[in-house]
Amino acid sequence: MENKLTIWLLCMISTTLLSCSAEDQKTLDFSEAIILISPQINSPLKETAGTILVEEIEKRTGTSLKVSREWDSNTRIALVLASDTSLFGKAIPFRKGSGAPERQKEGYRIFHESSEAGNTLWVIGAGARGVLYGIGKLLRTARLSKGKISLDEGFDFSESPQYALRGHQFGYRNTANSWDAWTVEQFDQHFREQVLFGANAFENIPFQKMNSSPHFKVDPQVMEVELSKICEKYGADYWVWTPAPRDLTEAGAHQEGLETQEAFFAKCPRLDAVFVPGGDPGENHPSDLIPYLEDLSKVLKEYHPEAGIWVSLQGFNKEKVTYFFDYLEKNSPDWLKGLVYGPSSPPIALERELLPEKYMHRFYPDITHTIRCHYPVENWDQAFALTLGREPCNPQPEMYTRLFQRDSPYTDGFITYSDGTHDDVNKVIWSQLGWDPGKAPPTIVSEYTRFYFGHEVGEEAARGIFALEENWDGPILENPAIEKTLALWKRMEAANPQLSGNWRWQQLLMRAYYDAYIRDRLAFEKSLEAEAYEILAEADSIGADQAMYKALQQLQKADTDPVSQELKEKVLAYAEMLFKSIGAQSSVEKYQASGAERGAILDFIDYPLNNRWWLEDEFDKIRNFGSEAEKLARLDFIRSYESPGEGSFYDNISSADARHVTSKTDDAIDFLWESNGISRKRLSTQLFQFTPTLDYDELDPESDYLIRVSGFGEALLRANGQRLTPTRYEKGYEEFKEFPIPRELISEGKLKISFDKPDEEHLNWRQQSRVTDVWVIKQ
């Protein structure tokens, strides 16, 4: 955490110094500028460019600039193409050499030119898209306030994107936690904003039924065409994600799939790419899938000759992967445009290596989910995972920058996987890194906050976004950032009432309050559980039944005397605002979210953060025991479950505060999902790893030890590299496997535990073996 803070401070000091330097410079006022637009920019982008610039400036300043064909003002903003030589009789600044960014595909230059005739701000694009990206940079950089548009004198900035494909998925379907409530106008504005941050592609998921969501304001069959029109308006590529029939071997499935697709292709004014996932969903063998894709390509070309077919190998086993690449090697089909790498695809580096150079490689990164996903939150506290769940507001600029830099170099670009508005910051991070992978996260986030919240609020709001990411770093009760983050956002909330209706502002504030509420509840409920165990320790003297009764009374204070209700009320208030502003569905019952995993954070806001539900169930079982001795023995086991005694050790295997766990794999913080998230199992049982590693260096070499493991299925355990033979081997949840440790293995007092992965490729990951708890017990 300290390293992150240091990096942030260095970036902000650098930004501050640059700002001071900028303030020392003379600034230019363009509040009375006219807008000149090159006639060579093709429609509709010529009209789109002028509309964007006028409307977005007016929203932020109240000033409406005029579009003109005359140089009749001493301040001008000129939108031109790099191929233009003049604009309405005036020469355009020209840099020699083909290497200039404004001459590279989609590149642009923003350049201030001063002359006796006045000041001109040139936005020079390599093409129409480049002009739009230049406008985006201008809007993110200029200081826009009421009645004022200012920029530094001598401003000169140019860039072109490193990655050819930079897009996001916006599936208009019920599983999205907000978009199914949107109008065409809302999508139009949102796509505009994504383009202004550098996106050039949007992917829809067509073929949704009108009755599939109670929130649809527009028939999805109509919306899928409207989204195509919006992409045409902004010069962005329109992609669709369209799975093949689940079983292409069924009679008529192949042809029915083609006919359904053809009807869609025929009505789309613009369509650039069709992505057919090989799996998730779909279980088709490539021997059946490939002929379908080839025929689909022929149908697609009839209506959209320049469009291409893309496919992923998600869920493919080794035999399917081998078959697919052997086919490419032997046939080199021209109908295939490229391969998509997504969750459960073969390793990204291997996939790139096996893919012939003639095909493009698209990334399909999951930037929307936090658990049970491609990129689970690193070092996340269990209390957040159980309450915030899979789709909370999740700005993670630092994490996603690392992941982008790690994985994207194997690809030609990306269209991210998203299921709602909650990952809005992450979309901008990816779009901007697609232009410049070296761009610092603080710079990107500051542009985001200035653009959406205003120049005056921008820097403080940017700090607030990074603070929200810090909230999720490590054990909640050891993280002082959460309290400081709330204080920062409360100050901004009070100082900026003008932003109260801004949905981006609303969801960030809701997160700050939610995190703080969970922190307070966790501290309170953990203390109640500790006090309950102290009562159970008295069971020998007061009796088992009385001890259970008194322990339950203590645990139930979480419900009868809840803490920090003022924080909870703020969360509820912002949830209501978000439902009204963008249709965000934070509850299944109240707001008709399509499922508990789909951003329904209100449904888990009071989920127990201690083991009281498990204890209630255990006490019910114990009351039926035949003897007091049996009751006392079981209570003693429960009380000492996580406290095995002096010289012994326990780890909740994927808890953020596990002291001996060293594994940091993709599954290192994964969570059991059952009963729609309302599980009554022990909290430790709801976390797992498939093959964890643990290190100990404080064992007594003169003592005997026993390793106990809980989890599900197999546990192929090694101690200091040696496979151990179990003396107890139960395979169910909250059952135990036990492995005595030969004393010679720990002659130096050190122990490394690891687990071999069983051969379970034939099983869905939900049925595969996992580890939840590990004890090293001194005998």
Coordinates of N, CA and C in Angstrom, one line a residue, residues 692-774:
P692 N -3.3 -24.3 -3.5 CA -2.6 -23.3 -2.7 C -1.2 -23.7 -2.2
T693 N -0.4 -22.8 -1.9 CA 0.9 -23.0 -1.2 C 0.9 -22.3 0.1
L694 N 1.6 -22.9 1.1 CA 1.7 -22.2 2.4 C 3.1 -22.5 2.9
D695 N 3.6 -21.5 3.6 CA 5.0 -21.5 4.2 C 4.9 -21.3 5.7
Y696 N 5.7 -22.1 6.5 CA 5.8 -21.9 7.9 C 7.3 -22.0 8.2
D697 N 7.8 -21.2 9.2 CA 9.2 -21.2 9.6 C 9.3 -21.3 11.1
E698 N 8.2 -21.6 11.9 CA 8.3 -21.5 13.3 C 7.9 -22.9 14.0
L699 N 8.1 -24.0 13.2 CA 7.8 -25.3 13.8 C 8.9 -25.8 14.7
D700 N 8.5 -26.6 15.7 CA 9.4 -27.2 16.6 C 9.9 -28.5 16.1
P701 N 11.2 -28.6 15.7 CA 11.7 -29.9 15.0 C 11.6 -31.1 15.9
E702 N 11.4 -30.9 17.3 CA 11.4 -32.0 18.2 C 10.0 -32.5 18.5
S703 N 9.0 -31.9 17.8 CA 7.6 -32.2 18.0 C 7.0 -32.9 16.8
D704 N 5.9 -33.6 17.0 CA 5.1 -34.2 15.9 C 4.0 -33.2 15.5
Y705 N 3.7 -33.2 14.2 CA 2.7 -32.4 13.7 C 1.7 -33.2 12.8
L706 N 0.5 -32.6 12.7 CA -0.5 -33.2 11.9 C -1.1 -32.1 11.0
I707 N -1.1 -32.3 9.7 CA -1.8 -31.3 8.8 C -3.2 -31.8 8.6
R708 N -4.1 -30.8 8.8 CA -5.6 -31.1 8.6 C -6.0 -30.1 7.5
V709 N -6.8 -30.7 6.6 CA -7.3 -29.9 5.4 C -8.8 -30.1 5.3
S710 N -9.4 -29.0 5.0 CA -10.9 -29.0 4.7 C -11.1 -28.4 3.3
G711 N -12.1 -28.9 2.7 CA -12.4 -28.4 1.3 C -13.4 -29.2 0.6
F712 N -13.1 -29.6 -0.6 CA -14.0 -30.4 -1.4 C -13.2 -31.3 -2.3
G713 N -13.6 -32.6 -2.4 CA -12.9 -33.5 -3.4 C -11.6 -33.9 -2.9
E714 N -10.6 -34.0 -3.8 CA -9.3 -34.5 -3.5 C -8.4 -33.4 -2.9
A715 N -7.3 -33.9 -2.2 CA -6.3 -33.0 -1.7 C -4.9 -33.8 -1.8
L716 N -4.2 -33.6 -2.9 CA -3.0 -34.3 -3.1 C -1.8 -33.5 -2.5
L717 N -1.6 -33.6 -1.3 CA -0.8 -32.7 -0.5 C 0.7 -33.2 -0.4
R718 N 1.5 -32.2 -0.5 CA 3.0 -32.4 -0.4 C 3.5 -31.5 0.8
A719 N 4.4 -32.1 1.6 CA 5.0 -31.4 2.6 C 6.5 -31.3 2.3
N720 N 7.1 -30.1 2.1 CA 8.5 -29.9 1.7 C 8.8 -30.8 0.5
G721 N 7.8 -30.9 -0.4 CA 8.0 -31.6 -1.7 C 7.6 -33.1 -1.7
Q722 N 7.4 -33.6 -0.5 CA 7.1 -35.1 -0.4 C 5.6 -35.3 -0.3
R723 N 5.0 -36.2 -1.1 CA 3.6 -36.5 -1.0 C 3.4 -37.3 0.3
L724 N 2.4 -36.8 1.0 CA 2.0 -37.4 2.3 C 0.8 -38.4 2.1
T725 N 0.8 -39.4 3.0 CA -0.3 -40.4 3.0 C -1.3 -40.0 4.1
P726 N -2.5 -39.8 3.8 CA -3.5 -39.4 4.8 C -3.9 -40.6 5.7
T727 N -4.2 -40.2 6.9 CA -4.8 -41.2 7.8 C -6.3 -41.0 8.0
R728 N -6.8 -39.9 7.4 CA -8.3 -39.6 7.3 C -8.5 -38.8 6.0
Y729 N -9.6 -39.2 5.3 CA -9.7 -38.6 4.0 C -11.2 -38.5 3.6
E730 N -11.8 -37.5 4.1 CA -13.2 -37.2 3.8 C -13.2 -36.1 2.8
K731 N -14.2 -36.2 1.8 CA -14.2 -35.3 0.6 C -15.2 -34.2 0.6
G732 N -16.1 -34.2 1.6 CA -17.2 -33.2 1.6 C -16.8 -31.9 2.2
Y733 N -17.6 -30.8 2.0 CA -17.4 -29.6 2.6 C -17.5 -29.7 4.2
E734 N -16.6 -29.0 4.9 CA -16.6 -29.1 6.3 C -16.4 -30.5 6.9
E735 N -15.7 -31.3 6.0 CA -15.2 -32.6 6.5 C -13.6 -32.5 6.4
F736 N -12.9 -33.5 6.8 CA -11.5 -33.3 7.1 C -10.6 -34.4 6.5
K737 N -9.5 -34.0 6.0 CA -8.4 -34.9 5.6 C -7.2 -34.6 6.6
E738 N -6.6 -35.7 7.0 CA -5.4 -35.5 8.0 C -4.2 -36.2 7.5
F739 N -3.0 -35.6 7.6 CA -1.8 -36.1 7.1 C -0.7 -35.9 8.2
P740 N -0.3 -37.0 8.8 CA 0.8 -36.9 9.8 C 2.1 -36.5 9.0
I741 N 2.9 -35.6 9.7 CA 4.2 -35.2 9.1 C 5.3 -35.9 9.7
P742 N 6.1 -36.7 8.8 CA 7.3 -37.3 9.4 C 8.2 -36.3 10.0
R743 N 8.7 -36.5 11.2 CA 9.5 -35.5 11.9 C 10.8 -35.1 11.1
E744 N 11.4 -36.0 10.3 CA 12.6 -35.7 9.6 C 12.3 -34.6 8.5
L745 N 11.1 -34.4 8.1 CA 10.8 -33.4 7.1 C 10.9 -32.0 7.6
I746 N 10.8 -31.9 8.9 CA 10.8 -30.5 9.5 C 12.0 -30.4 10.5
S747 N 13.1 -31.0 10.1 CA 14.3 -30.9 11.0 C 14.8 -29.5 11.2
E748 N 14.5 -28.6 10.3 CA 15.0 -27.2 10.4 C 13.8 -26.3 10.9
G749 N 12.7 -26.9 11.2 CA 11.6 -26.1 11.7 C 10.8 -25.4 10.6
K750 N 11.1 -25.7 9.4 CA 10.4 -25.1 8.3 C 9.5 -26.0 7.5
L751 N 8.4 -25.5 7.0 CA 7.5 -26.4 6.3 C 6.9 -25.6 5.1
K752 N 6.9 -26.3 3.9 CA 6.2 -25.7 2.8 C 5.1 -26.8 2.3
I753 N 3.9 -26.3 2.3 CA 2.7 -27.2 1.9 C 2.3 -26.8 0.5
S754 N 2.2 -27.8 -0.3 CA 1.7 -27.5 -1.7 C 0.7 -28.7 -2.0
F755 N 0.0 -28.5 -3.1 CA -1.0 -29.4 -3.6 C -0.9 -29.7 -5.1
D756 N -0.8 -31.0 -5.4 CA -0.8 -31.3 -6.8 C -2.2 -31.2 -7.4
K757 N -2.4 -30.8 -8.6 CA -3.7 -30.7 -9.2 C -4.2 -32.0 -9.7
P758 N -5.3 -32.5 -9.2 CA -5.9 -33.7 -9.7 C -6.2 -33.6 -11.2
D759 N -6.3 -34.8 -11.9 CA -6.7 -34.8 -13.3 C -8.3 -34.7 -13.3
E760 N -8.7 -33.5 -13.4 CA -10.2 -33.2 -13.4 C -10.6 -32.3 -14.6
E761 N -9.9 -32.4 -15.7 CA -10.2 -31.6 -16.8 C -11.6 -31.9 -17.4
H762 N -12.1 -33.1 -17.1 CA -13.4 -33.5 -17.6 C -14.5 -32.8 -16.8
L763 N -14.2 -32.2 -15.7 CA -15.2 -31.6 -14.8 C -15.3 -30.1 -15.0
N764 N -16.5 -29.6 -14.9 CA -16.7 -28.1 -14.8 C -15.9 -27.6 -13.6
W765 N -15.4 -26.4 -13.6 CA -14.6 -25.9 -12.5 C -15.4 -25.9 -11.2
R766 N -16.7 -25.8 -11.3 CA -17.5 -25.8 -10.1 C -17.5 -27.2 -9.4
Q767 N -17.2 -28.2 -10.1 CA -17.1 -29.6 -9.5 C -15.7 -30.0 -9.2
Q768 N -14.7 -29.2 -9.5 CA -13.3 -29.6 -9.3 C -12.9 -29.4 -7.8
S769 N -11.9 -30.2 -7.4 CA -11.4 -30.2 -6.0 C -10.9 -28.8 -5.6
R770 N -11.1 -28.4 -4.4 CA -10.6 -27.2 -3.9 C -10.3 -27.3 -2.4
V771 N -9.5 -26.4 -1.9 CA -9.0 -26.3 -0.5 C -9.6 -25.1 0.1
T772 N -10.1 -25.2 1.4 CA -10.7 -24.0 2.0 C -10.0 -23.7 3.3
D773 N -9.6 -24.7 4.1 CA -8.9 -24.4 5.4 C -7.8 -25.4 5.5
V774 N -6.7 -24.9 6.2 CA -5.5 -25.7 6.5 C -5.1 -25.4 7.9

